Amino acid sequence: MDHGGHGMTMDLPPFTLGRGLAWSADPFFLIACLLGLALYGWGVVRLMRRGDKWPVGRTVAFVAGVLSVALMMCTKLNEYGMVMFSVHMVQHMVISMVSPILLLLGAPITLALRALPPAGRGRKGPRELLLMLLHSRYMRIITHPAFTIPLFIASLYALYFTPLFDTLMGSQAGHIGMMVHFLAVGVVFFWPIMGVDPGPHRPGYLMRMLELFAGMPFHAFFGIALMMASSPMVETFKNPPASLGIDALSDQNAAGGIAWAFSEVPSVLVLLALLFQWYASEERQARRSDRAADRDGDKELAAYNAYLASLNTRGG
């Protein structure tokens, strides 16, 4: 039996971390990761040559995000993930919940808008097209919580508990498409919540926290469902190659544990990012108020003092 259309996964030795992290590049993801790093690097260099600053933390976050995708898709983890539910679940969780958070903290859209030159009057270049997309009705819909939260949940239940997953795992293109989908779903879910980039849907900080916690319990329930199942639930992983020396049900239980544990990881990461952004926003607001007060000689305070003085006069 050929698992997932990848003949090379038939005789894999038993999984160890060392074997899983051995280099084995998927051409699509290798090219995509290198292209992403090259474009981001071009943007940063362009800003620096112009004399503008770009926060080092954003560059570090973006590079870490790209490398996390490469780690999942350009190592033997990708081959083990075709036949081991537990390894596949690590891939899924990292690509849908860790990589998007790191990529968004890198603010690639803000970088593109600052680095790309304007096309000139009456013409549309890459910068203008990007702005049109950001302000489009399409973008408003796909970043709205009424769309992102159900999509985030459906990516688990509708995929794994229907034959759709087995169909996608049956071909290289299907598998790549599924992984790209995981990344895209993670990006549109986390972008309105904690993304640094401008977006059409940007609620207040309290609402963002509610959006975050609306999706996470479903991840935990999904993990628990896998851990409590008394038989293998996904056809693809029902008959692992004998060379792996694993039991399908035990491996499924491990996959459930991974899904359950990962529902906590992004919550903590996003919460920390949100609290930091909230604090920075309050600091900026305070500085703006101070500058305004310096400019107008603090008219608000003077008016309030005059009001108190008039009350005293009346009282007298």
mmCIF file with all atom_site columns, N, CA and C in Angstrom, residues 12-76:
data_model
loop_
_atom_site.group_PDB
_atom_site.id
_atom_site.type_symbol
_atom_site.label_atom_id
_atom_site.label_alt_id
_atom_site.label_comp_id
_atom_site.label_asym_id
_atom_site.label_entity_id
_atom_site.label_seq_id
_atom_site.pdbx_PDB_ins_code
_atom_site.Cartn_x
_atom_site.Cartn_y
_atom_site.Cartn_z
_atom_site.occupancy
_atom_site.B_iso_or_equiv
_atom_site.pdbx_formal_charge
_atom_site.auth_seq_id
_atom_site.auth_comp_id
_atom_site.auth_asym_id
_atom_site.auth_atom_id
_atom_site.pdbx_PDB_model_num
ATOM 1   N N  . LEU A 1 12 ? 10.163 3.763  6.000  1.00 0.00 ? 12 LEU A N  1
ATOM 2   C CA . LEU A 1 12 ? 10.799 4.660  6.958  1.00 0.00 ? 12 LEU A CA 1
ATOM 3   C C  . LEU A 1 12 ? 11.160 3.903  8.234  1.00 0.00 ? 12 LEU A C  1
ATOM 4   N N  . PRO A 1 13 ? 12.355 4.132  8.780  1.00 0.00 ? 13 PRO A N  1
ATOM 5   C CA . PRO A 1 13 ? 12.702 3.488  10.059 1.00 0.00 ? 13 PRO A CA 1
ATOM 6   C C  . PRO A 1 13 ? 11.887 4.119  11.199 1.00 0.00 ? 13 PRO A C  1
ATOM 7   N N  . PRO A 1 14 ? 11.851 3.495  12.372 1.00 0.00 ? 14 PRO A N  1
ATOM 8   C CA . PRO A 1 14 ? 11.100 4.062  13.496 1.00 0.00 ? 14 PRO A CA 1
ATOM 9   C C  . PRO A 1 14 ? 11.473 5.522  13.744 1.00 0.00 ? 14 PRO A C  1
ATOM 10  N N  . PHE A 1 15 ? 10.471 6.334  14.085 1.00 0.00 ? 15 PHE A N  1
ATOM 11  C CA . PHE A 1 15 ? 10.676 7.776  14.224 1.00 0.00 ? 15 PHE A CA 1
ATOM 12  C C  . PHE A 1 15 ? 11.555 8.126  15.421 1.00 0.00 ? 15 PHE A C  1
ATOM 13  N N  . THR A 1 16 ? 12.546 8.985  15.163 1.00 0.00 ? 16 THR A N  1
ATOM 14  C CA . THR A 1 16 ? 13.294 9.654  16.247 1.00 0.00 ? 16 THR A CA 1
ATOM 15  C C  . THR A 1 16 ? 13.390 11.119 15.827 1.00 0.00 ? 16 THR A C  1
ATOM 16  N N  . LEU A 1 17 ? 13.651 12.002 16.769 1.00 0.00 ? 17 LEU A N  1
ATOM 17  C CA . LEU A 1 17 ? 13.732 13.425 16.442 1.00 0.00 ? 17 LEU A CA 1
ATOM 18  C C  . LEU A 1 17 ? 14.850 13.695 15.442 1.00 0.00 ? 17 LEU A C  1
ATOM 19  N N  . GLY A 1 18 ? 15.983 13.013 15.619 1.00 0.00 ? 18 GLY A N  1
ATOM 20  C CA . GLY A 1 18 ? 17.106 13.176 14.696 1.00 0.00 ? 18 GLY A CA 1
ATOM 21  C C  . GLY A 1 18 ? 16.720 12.811 13.268 1.00 0.00 ? 18 GLY A C  1
ATOM 22  N N  . ARG A 1 19 ? 16.021 11.671 13.120 1.00 0.00 ? 19 ARG A N  1
ATOM 23  C CA . ARG A 1 19 ? 15.584 11.250 11.772 1.00 0.00 ? 19 ARG A CA 1
ATOM 24  C C  . ARG A 1 19 ? 14.548 12.221 11.214 1.00 0.00 ? 19 ARG A C  1
ATOM 25  N N  . GLY A 1 20 ? 13.666 12.685 12.072 1.00 0.00 ? 20 GLY A N  1
ATOM 26  C CA . GLY A 1 20 ? 12.607 13.599 11.627 1.00 0.00 ? 20 GLY A CA 1
ATOM 27  C C  . GLY A 1 20 ? 13.153 14.935 11.137 1.00 0.00 ? 20 GLY A C  1
ATOM 28  N N  . LEU A 1 21 ? 14.238 15.399 11.750 1.00 0.00 ? 21 LEU A N  1
ATOM 29  C CA . LEU A 1 21 ? 14.781 16.716 11.394 1.00 0.00 ? 21 LEU A CA 1
ATOM 30  C C  . LEU A 1 21 ? 15.834 16.652 10.288 1.00 0.00 ? 21 LEU A C  1
ATOM 31  N N  . ALA A 1 22 ? 16.068 15.459 9.731  1.00 0.00 ? 22 ALA A N  1
ATOM 32  C CA . ALA A 1 22 ? 17.012 15.340 8.608  1.00 0.00 ? 22 ALA A CA 1
ATOM 33  C C  . ALA A 1 22 ? 16.466 16.104 7.398  1.00 0.00 ? 22 ALA A C  1
ATOM 34  N N  . TRP A 1 23 ? 17.359 16.698 6.621  1.00 0.00 ? 23 TRP A N  1
ATOM 35  C CA . TRP A 1 23 ? 16.968 17.525 5.473  1.00 0.00 ? 23 TRP A CA 1
ATOM 36  C C  . TRP A 1 23 ? 16.285 16.686 4.396  1.00 0.00 ? 23 TRP A C  1
ATOM 37  N N  . SER A 1 24 ? 15.135 17.144 3.937  1.00 0.00 ? 24 SER A N  1
ATOM 38  C CA . SER A 1 24 ? 14.415 16.485 2.839  1.00 0.00 ? 24 SER A CA 1
ATOM 39  C C  . SER A 1 24 ? 13.429 17.507 2.287  1.00 0.00 ? 24 SER A C  1
ATOM 40  N N  . ALA A 1 25 ? 13.920 18.339 1.374  1.00 0.00 ? 25 ALA A N  1
ATOM 41  C CA . ALA A 1 25 ? 13.160 19.523 0.966  1.00 0.00 ? 25 ALA A CA 1
ATOM 42  C C  . ALA A 1 25 ? 12.004 19.202 0.029  1.00 0.00 ? 25 ALA A C  1
ATOM 43  N N  . ASP A 1 26 ? 10.841 19.786 0.347  1.00 0.00 ? 26 ASP A N  1
ATOM 44  C CA . ASP A 1 26 ? 9.716  19.808 -0.590 1.00 0.00 ? 26 ASP A CA 1
ATOM 45  C C  . ASP A 1 26 ? 9.967  21.008 -1.512 1.00 0.00 ? 26 ASP A C  1
ATOM 46  N N  . PRO A 1 27 ? 10.112 20.793 -2.830 1.00 0.00 ? 27 PRO A N  1
ATOM 47  C CA . PRO A 1 27 ? 10.501 21.898 -3.731 1.00 0.00 ? 27 PRO A CA 1
ATOM 48  C C  . PRO A 1 27 ? 9.572  23.116 -3.628 1.00 0.00 ? 27 PRO A C  1
ATOM 49  N N  . PHE A 1 28 ? 8.265  22.881 -3.545 1.00 0.00 ? 28 PHE A N  1
ATOM 50  C CA . PHE A 1 28 ? 7.307  23.995 -3.499 1.00 0.00 ? 28 PHE A CA 1
ATOM 51  C C  . PHE A 1 28 ? 7.577  24.879 -2.283 1.00 0.00 ? 28 PHE A C  1
ATOM 52  N N  . PHE A 1 29 ? 7.685  24.261 -1.101 1.00 0.00 ? 29 PHE A N  1
ATOM 53  C CA . PHE A 1 29 ? 7.857  25.043 0.126  1.00 0.00 ? 29 PHE A CA 1
ATOM 54  C C  . PHE A 1 29 ? 9.271  25.624 0.236  1.00 0.00 ? 29 PHE A C  1
ATOM 55  N N  . LEU A 1 30 ? 10.256 24.929 -0.307 1.00 0.00 ? 30 LEU A N  1
ATOM 56  C CA . LEU A 1 30 ? 11.626 25.458 -0.292 1.00 0.00 ? 30 LEU A CA 1
ATOM 57  C C  . LEU A 1 30 ? 11.682 26.754 -1.106 1.00 0.00 ? 30 LEU A C  1
ATOM 58  N N  . ILE A 1 31 ? 11.119 26.724 -2.316 1.00 0.00 ? 31 ILE A N  1
ATOM 59  C CA . ILE A 1 31 ? 11.117 27.924 -3.173 1.00 0.00 ? 31 ILE A CA 1
ATOM 60  C C  . ILE A 1 31 ? 10.298 29.040 -2.526 1.00 0.00 ? 31 ILE A C  1
ATOM 61  N N  . ALA A 1 32 ? 9.133  28.687 -1.972 1.00 0.00 ? 32 ALA A N  1
ATOM 62  C CA . ALA A 1 32 ? 8.267  29.700 -1.342 1.00 0.00 ? 32 ALA A CA 1
ATOM 63  C C  . ALA A 1 32 ? 8.969  30.362 -0.154 1.00 0.00 ? 32 ALA A C  1
ATOM 64  N N  . CYS A 1 33 ? 9.656  29.561 0.675  1.00 0.00 ? 33 CYS A N  1
ATOM 65  C CA . CYS A 1 33 ? 10.357 30.107 1.848  1.00 0.00 ? 33 CYS A CA 1
ATOM 66  C C  . CYS A 1 33 ? 11.517 31.009 1.429  1.00 0.00 ? 33 CYS A C  1
ATOM 67  N N  . LEU A 1 34 ? 12.304 30.566 0.437  1.00 0.00 ? 34 LEU A N  1
ATOM 68  C CA . LEU A 1 34 ? 13.430 31.374 -0.034 1.00 0.00 ? 34 LEU A CA 1
ATOM 69  C C  . LEU A 1 34 ? 12.939 32.679 -0.661 1.00 0.00 ? 34 LEU A C  1
ATOM 70  N N  . LEU A 1 35 ? 11.839 32.599 -1.415 1.00 0.00 ? 35 LEU A N  1
ATOM 71  C CA . LEU A 1 35 ? 11.264 33.790 -2.043 1.00 0.00 ? 35 LEU A CA 1
ATOM 72  C C  . LEU A 1 35 ? 10.759 34.769 -0.983 1.00 0.00 ? 35 LEU A C  1
ATOM 73  N N  . GLY A 1 36 ? 10.085 34.240 0.046  1.00 0.00 ? 36 GLY A N  1
ATOM 74  C CA . GLY A 1 36 ? 9.579  35.077 1.135  1.00 0.00 ? 36 GLY A CA 1
ATOM 75  C C  . GLY A 1 36 ? 10.702 35.810 1.848  1.00 0.00 ? 36 GLY A C  1
ATOM 76  N N  . LEU A 1 37 ? 11.790 35.088 2.151  1.00 0.00 ? 37 LEU A N  1
ATOM 77  C CA . LEU A 1 37 ? 12.942 35.709 2.825  1.00 0.00 ? 37 LEU A CA 1
ATOM 78  C C  . LEU A 1 37 ? 13.613 36.752 1.920  1.00 0.00 ? 37 LEU A C  1
ATOM 79  N N  . ALA A 1 38 ? 13.720 36.436 0.629  1.00 0.00 ? 38 ALA A N  1
ATOM 80  C CA . ALA A 1 38 ? 14.378 37.356 -0.310 1.00 0.00 ? 38 ALA A CA 1
ATOM 81  C C  . ALA A 1 38 ? 13.580 38.659 -0.446 1.00 0.00 ? 38 ALA A C  1
ATOM 82  N N  . LEU A 1 39 ? 12.260 38.559 -0.584 1.00 0.00 ? 39 LEU A N  1
ATOM 83  C CA . LEU A 1 39 ? 11.422 39.762 -0.733 1.00 0.00 ? 39 LEU A CA 1
ATOM 84  C C  . LEU A 1 39 ? 11.455 40.613 0.530  1.00 0.00 ? 39 LEU A C  1
ATOM 85  N N  . TYR A 1 40 ? 11.380 39.951 1.685  1.00 0.00 ? 40 TYR A N  1
ATOM 86  C CA . TYR A 1 40 ? 11.416 40.685 2.952  1.00 0.00 ? 40 TYR A CA 1
ATOM 87  C C  . TYR A 1 40 ? 12.775 41.376 3.115  1.00 0.00 ? 40 TYR A C  1
ATOM 88  N N  . GLY A 1 41 ? 13.839 40.641 2.799  1.00 0.00 ? 41 GLY A N  1
ATOM 89  C CA . GLY A 1 41 ? 15.194 41.207 2.882  1.00 0.00 ? 41 GLY A CA 1
ATOM 90  C C  . GLY A 1 41 ? 15.360 42.407 1.963  1.00 0.00 ? 41 GLY A C  1
ATOM 91  N N  . TRP A 1 42 ? 14.803 42.301 0.733  1.00 0.00 ? 42 TRP A N  1
ATOM 92  C CA . TRP A 1 42 ? 14.847 43.428 -0.229 1.00 0.00 ? 42 TRP A CA 1
ATOM 93  C C  . TRP A 1 42 ? 14.177 44.656 0.366  1.00 0.00 ? 42 TRP A C  1
ATOM 94  N N  . GLY A 1 43 ? 13.002 44.448 1.009  1.00 0.00 ? 43 GLY A N  1
ATOM 95  C CA . GLY A 1 43 ? 12.267 45.572 1.608  1.00 0.00 ? 43 GLY A CA 1
ATOM 96  C C  . GLY A 1 43 ? 13.064 46.243 2.713  1.00 0.00 ? 43 GLY A C  1
ATOM 97  N N  . VAL A 1 44 ? 13.674 45.436 3.584  1.00 0.00 ? 44 VAL A N  1
ATOM 98  C CA . VAL A 1 44 ? 14.454 45.991 4.711  1.00 0.00 ? 44 VAL A CA 1
ATOM 99  C C  . VAL A 1 44 ? 15.663 46.763 4.191  1.00 0.00 ? 44 VAL A C  1
ATOM 100 N N  . VAL A 1 45 ? 16.382 46.196 3.207  1.00 0.00 ? 45 VAL A N  1
ATOM 101 C CA . VAL A 1 45 ? 17.569 46.852 2.635  1.00 0.00 ? 45 VAL A CA 1
ATOM 102 C C  . VAL A 1 45 ? 17.175 48.164 1.970  1.00 0.00 ? 45 VAL A C  1
ATOM 103 N N  . ARG A 1 46 ? 16.049 48.154 1.260  1.00 0.00 ? 46 ARG A N  1
ATOM 104 C CA . ARG A 1 46 ? 15.570 49.367 0.574  1.00 0.00 ? 46 ARG A CA 1
ATOM 105 C C  . ARG A 1 46 ? 15.296 50.493 1.574  1.00 0.00 ? 46 ARG A C  1
ATOM 106 N N  . LEU A 1 47 ? 14.662 50.145 2.697  1.00 0.00 ? 47 LEU A N  1
ATOM 107 C CA . LEU A 1 47 ? 14.384 51.150 3.736  1.00 0.00 ? 47 LEU A CA 1
ATOM 108 C C  . LEU A 1 47 ? 15.686 51.688 4.328  1.00 0.00 ? 47 LEU A C  1
ATOM 109 N N  . MET A 1 48 ? 16.617 50.777 4.623  1.00 0.00 ? 48 MET A N  1
ATOM 110 C CA . MET A 1 48 ? 17.880 51.195 5.240  1.00 0.00 ? 48 MET A CA 1
ATOM 111 C C  . MET A 1 48 ? 18.680 52.108 4.319  1.00 0.00 ? 48 MET A C  1
ATOM 112 N N  . ARG A 1 49 ? 18.673 51.815 3.018  1.00 0.00 ? 49 ARG A N  1
ATOM 113 C CA . ARG A 1 49 ? 19.399 52.658 2.053  1.00 0.00 ? 49 ARG A CA 1
ATOM 114 C C  . ARG A 1 49 ? 18.804 54.056 1.986  1.00 0.00 ? 49 ARG A C  1
ATOM 115 N N  . ARG A 1 50 ? 17.501 54.116 2.265  1.00 0.00 ? 50 ARG A N  1
ATOM 116 C CA . ARG A 1 50 ? 16.790 55.402 2.226  1.00 0.00 ? 50 ARG A CA 1
ATOM 117 C C  . ARG A 1 50 ? 17.009 56.182 3.526  1.00 0.00 ? 50 ARG A C  1
ATOM 118 N N  . GLY A 1 51 ? 17.609 55.492 4.519  1.00 0.00 ? 51 GLY A N  1
ATOM 119 C CA . GLY A 1 51 ? 17.835 56.139 5.811  1.00 0.00 ? 51 GLY A CA 1
ATOM 120 C C  . GLY A 1 51 ? 16.712 55.906 6.805  1.00 0.00 ? 51 GLY A C  1
ATOM 121 N N  . ASP A 1 52 ? 15.740 55.058 6.439  1.00 0.00 ? 52 ASP A N  1
ATOM 122 C CA . ASP A 1 52 ? 14.623 54.745 7.349  1.00 0.00 ? 52 ASP A CA 1
ATOM 123 C C  . ASP A 1 52 ? 14.988 53.563 8.239  1.00 0.00 ? 52 ASP A C  1
ATOM 124 N N  . LYS A 1 53 ? 14.360 53.523 9.401  1.00 0.00 ? 53 LYS A N  1
ATOM 125 C CA . LYS A 1 53 ? 14.609 52.410 10.325 1.00 0.00 ? 53 LYS A CA 1
ATOM 126 C C  . LYS A 1 53 ? 13.506 51.367 10.196 1.00 0.00 ? 53 LYS A C  1
ATOM 127 N N  . TRP A 1 54 ? 13.882 50.119 10.449 1.00 0.00 ? 54 TRP A N  1
ATOM 128 C CA . TRP A 1 54 ? 12.917 49.018 10.500 1.00 0.00 ? 54 TRP A CA 1
ATOM 129 C C  . TRP A 1 54 ? 13.249 48.185 11.739 1.00 0.00 ? 54 TRP A C  1
ATOM 130 N N  . PRO A 1 55 ? 12.281 47.972 12.648 1.00 0.00 ? 55 PRO A N  1
ATOM 131 C CA . PRO A 1 55 ? 12.593 47.273 13.901 1.00 0.00 ? 55 PRO A CA 1
ATOM 132 C C  . PRO A 1 55 ? 13.201 45.887 13.677 1.00 0.00 ? 55 PRO A C  1
ATOM 133 N N  . VAL A 1 56 ? 14.312 45.638 14.355 1.00 0.00 ? 56 VAL A N  1
ATOM 134 C CA . VAL A 1 56 ? 15.006 44.347 14.233 1.00 0.00 ? 56 VAL A CA 1
ATOM 135 C C  . VAL A 1 56 ? 14.094 43.208 14.687 1.00 0.00 ? 56 VAL A C  1
ATOM 136 N N  . GLY A 1 57 ? 13.301 43.457 15.728 1.00 0.00 ? 57 GLY A N  1
ATOM 137 C CA . GLY A 1 57 ? 12.385 42.427 16.250 1.00 0.00 ? 57 GLY A CA 1
ATOM 138 C C  . GLY A 1 57 ? 11.427 41.909 15.202 1.00 0.00 ? 57 GLY A C  1
ATOM 139 N N  . ARG A 1 58 ? 10.966 42.813 14.312 1.00 0.00 ? 58 ARG A N  1
ATOM 140 C CA . ARG A 1 58 ? 10.047 42.389 13.241 1.00 0.00 ? 58 ARG A CA 1
ATOM 141 C C  . ARG A 1 58 ? 10.753 41.461 12.252 1.00 0.00 ? 58 ARG A C  1
ATOM 142 N N  . THR A 1 59 ? 11.979 41.806 11.913 1.00 0.00 ? 59 THR A N  1
ATOM 143 C CA . THR A 1 59 ? 12.751 40.963 10.983 1.00 0.00 ? 59 THR A CA 1
ATOM 144 C C  . THR A 1 59 ? 12.986 39.586 11.597 1.00 0.00 ? 59 THR A C  1
ATOM 145 N N  . VAL A 1 60 ? 13.365 39.574 12.872 1.00 0.00 ? 60 VAL A N  1
ATOM 146 C CA . VAL A 1 60 ? 13.619 38.300 13.569 1.00 0.00 ? 60 VAL A CA 1
ATOM 147 C C  . VAL A 1 60 ? 12.349 37.453 13.589 1.00 0.00 ? 60 VAL A C  1
ATOM 148 N N  . ALA A 1 61 ? 11.200 38.082 13.886 1.00 0.00 ? 61 ALA A N  1
ATOM 149 C CA . ALA A 1 61 ? 9.920  37.348 13.939 1.00 0.00 ? 61 ALA A CA 1
ATOM 150 C C  . ALA A 1 61 ? 9.573  36.754 12.578 1.00 0.00 ? 61 ALA A C  1
ATOM 151 N N  . PHE A 1 62 ? 9.729  37.546 11.508 1.00 0.00 ? 62 PHE A N  1
ATOM 152 C CA . PHE A 1 62 ? 9.373  37.071 10.166 1.00 0.00 ? 62 PHE A CA 1
ATOM 153 C C  . PHE A 1 62 ? 10.276 35.914 9.741  1.00 0.00 ? 62 PHE A C  1
ATOM 154 N N  . VAL A 1 63 ? 11.587 36.069 9.953  1.00 0.00 ? 63 VAL A N  1
ATOM 155 C CA . VAL A 1 63 ? 12.539 35.003 9.589  1.00 0.00 ? 63 VAL A CA 1
ATOM 156 C C  . VAL A 1 63 ? 12.215 33.726 10.372 1.00 0.00 ? 63 VAL A C  1
ATOM 157 N N  . ALA A 1 64 ? 11.908 33.875 11.665 1.00 0.00 ? 64 ALA A N  1
ATOM 158 C CA . ALA A 1 64 ? 11.545 32.709 12.484 1.00 0.00 ? 64 ALA A CA 1
ATOM 159 C C  . ALA A 1 64 ? 10.273 32.041 11.949 1.00 0.00 ? 64 ALA A C  1
ATOM 160 N N  . GLY A 1 65 ? 9.320  32.852 11.495 1.00 0.00 ? 65 GLY A N  1
ATOM 161 C CA . GLY A 1 65 ? 8.080  32.313 10.921 1.00 0.00 ? 65 GLY A CA 1
ATOM 162 C C  . GLY A 1 65 ? 8.346  31.496 9.667  1.00 0.00 ? 65 GLY A C  1
ATOM 163 N N  . VAL A 1 66 ? 9.172  32.037 8.772  1.00 0.00 ? 66 VAL A N  1
ATOM 164 C CA . VAL A 1 66 ? 9.521  31.324 7.529  1.00 0.00 ? 66 VAL A CA 1
ATOM 165 C C  . VAL A 1 66 ? 10.288 30.041 7.851  1.00 0.00 ? 66 VAL A C  1
ATOM 166 N N  . LEU A 1 67 ? 11.235 30.133 8.785  1.00 0.00 ? 67 LEU A N  1
ATOM 167 C CA . LEU A 1 67 ? 12.031 28.950 9.153  1.00 0.00 ? 67 LEU A CA 1
ATOM 168 C C  . LEU A 1 67 ? 11.159 27.874 9.811  1.00 0.00 ? 67 LEU A C  1
ATOM 169 N N  . SER A 1 68 ? 10.119 28.284 10.539 1.00 0.00 ? 68 SER A N  1
ATOM 170 C CA . SER A 1 68 ? 9.226  27.291 11.153 1.00 0.00 ? 68 SER A CA 1
ATOM 171 C C  . SER A 1 68 ? 8.462  26.506 10.087 1.00 0.00 ? 68 SER A C  1
ATOM 172 N N  . VAL A 1 69 ? 8.092  27.196 8.994  1.00 0.00 ? 69 VAL A N  1
ATOM 173 C CA . VAL A 1 69 ? 7.444  26.502 7.864  1.00 0.00 ? 69 VAL A CA 1
ATOM 174 C C  . VAL A 1 69 ? 8.441  25.547 7.213  1.00 0.00 ? 69 VAL A C  1
ATOM 175 N N  . ALA A 1 70 ? 9.670  26.032 6.990  1.00 0.00 ? 70 ALA A N  1
ATOM 176 C CA . ALA A 1 70 ? 10.708 25.198 6.364  1.00 0.00 ? 70 ALA A CA 1
ATOM 177 C C  . ALA A 1 70 ? 11.016 23.975 7.225  1.00 0.00 ? 70 ALA A C  1
ATOM 178 N N  . LEU A 1 71 ? 11.036 24.158 8.534  1.00 0.00 ? 71 LEU A N  1
ATOM 179 C CA . LEU A 1 71 ? 11.328 23.049 9.451  1.00 0.00 ? 71 LEU A CA 1
ATOM 180 C C  . LEU A 1 71 ? 10.276 21.934 9.317  1.00 0.00 ? 71 LEU A C  1
ATOM 181 N N  . MET A 1 72 ? 9.032  22.338 9.132  1.00 0.00 ? 72 MET A N  1
ATOM 182 C CA . MET A 1 72 ? 7.943  21.355 9.014  1.00 0.00 ? 72 MET A CA 1
ATOM 183 C C  . MET A 1 72 ? 7.883  20.693 7.637  1.00 0.00 ? 72 MET A C  1
ATOM 184 N N  . MET A 1 73 ? 8.224  21.458 6.587  1.00 0.00 ? 73 MET A N  1
ATOM 185 C CA . MET A 1 73 ? 7.982  20.989 5.224  1.00 0.00 ? 73 MET A CA 1
ATOM 186 C C  . MET A 1 73 ? 9.247  20.624 4.438  1.00 0.00 ? 73 MET A C  1
ATOM 187 N N  . CYS A 1 74 ? 10.418 20.988 4.940  1.00 0.00 ? 74 CYS A N  1
ATOM 188 C CA . CYS A 1 74 ? 11.654 20.704 4.201  1.00 0.00 ? 74 CYS A CA 1
ATOM 189 C C  . CYS A 1 74 ? 12.580 19.782 4.990  1.00 0.00 ? 74 CYS A C  1
ATOM 190 N N  . THR A 1 75 ? 11.987 18.963 5.860  1.00 0.00 ? 75 THR A N  1
ATOM 191 C CA . THR A 1 75 ? 12.735 17.942 6.598  1.00 0.00 ? 75 THR A CA 1
ATOM 192 C C  . THR A 1 75 ? 11.971 16.620 6.464  1.00 0.00 ? 75 THR A C  1
ATOM 193 N N  . LYS A 1 76 ? 12.533 15.568 7.034  1.00 0.00 ? 76 LYS A N  1
ATOM 194 C CA . LYS A 1 76 ? 11.869 14.253 6.989  1.00 0.00 ? 76 LYS A CA 1
ATOM 195 C C  . LYS A 1 76 ? 10.558 14.245 7.785  1.00 0.00 ? 76 LYS A C  1
#
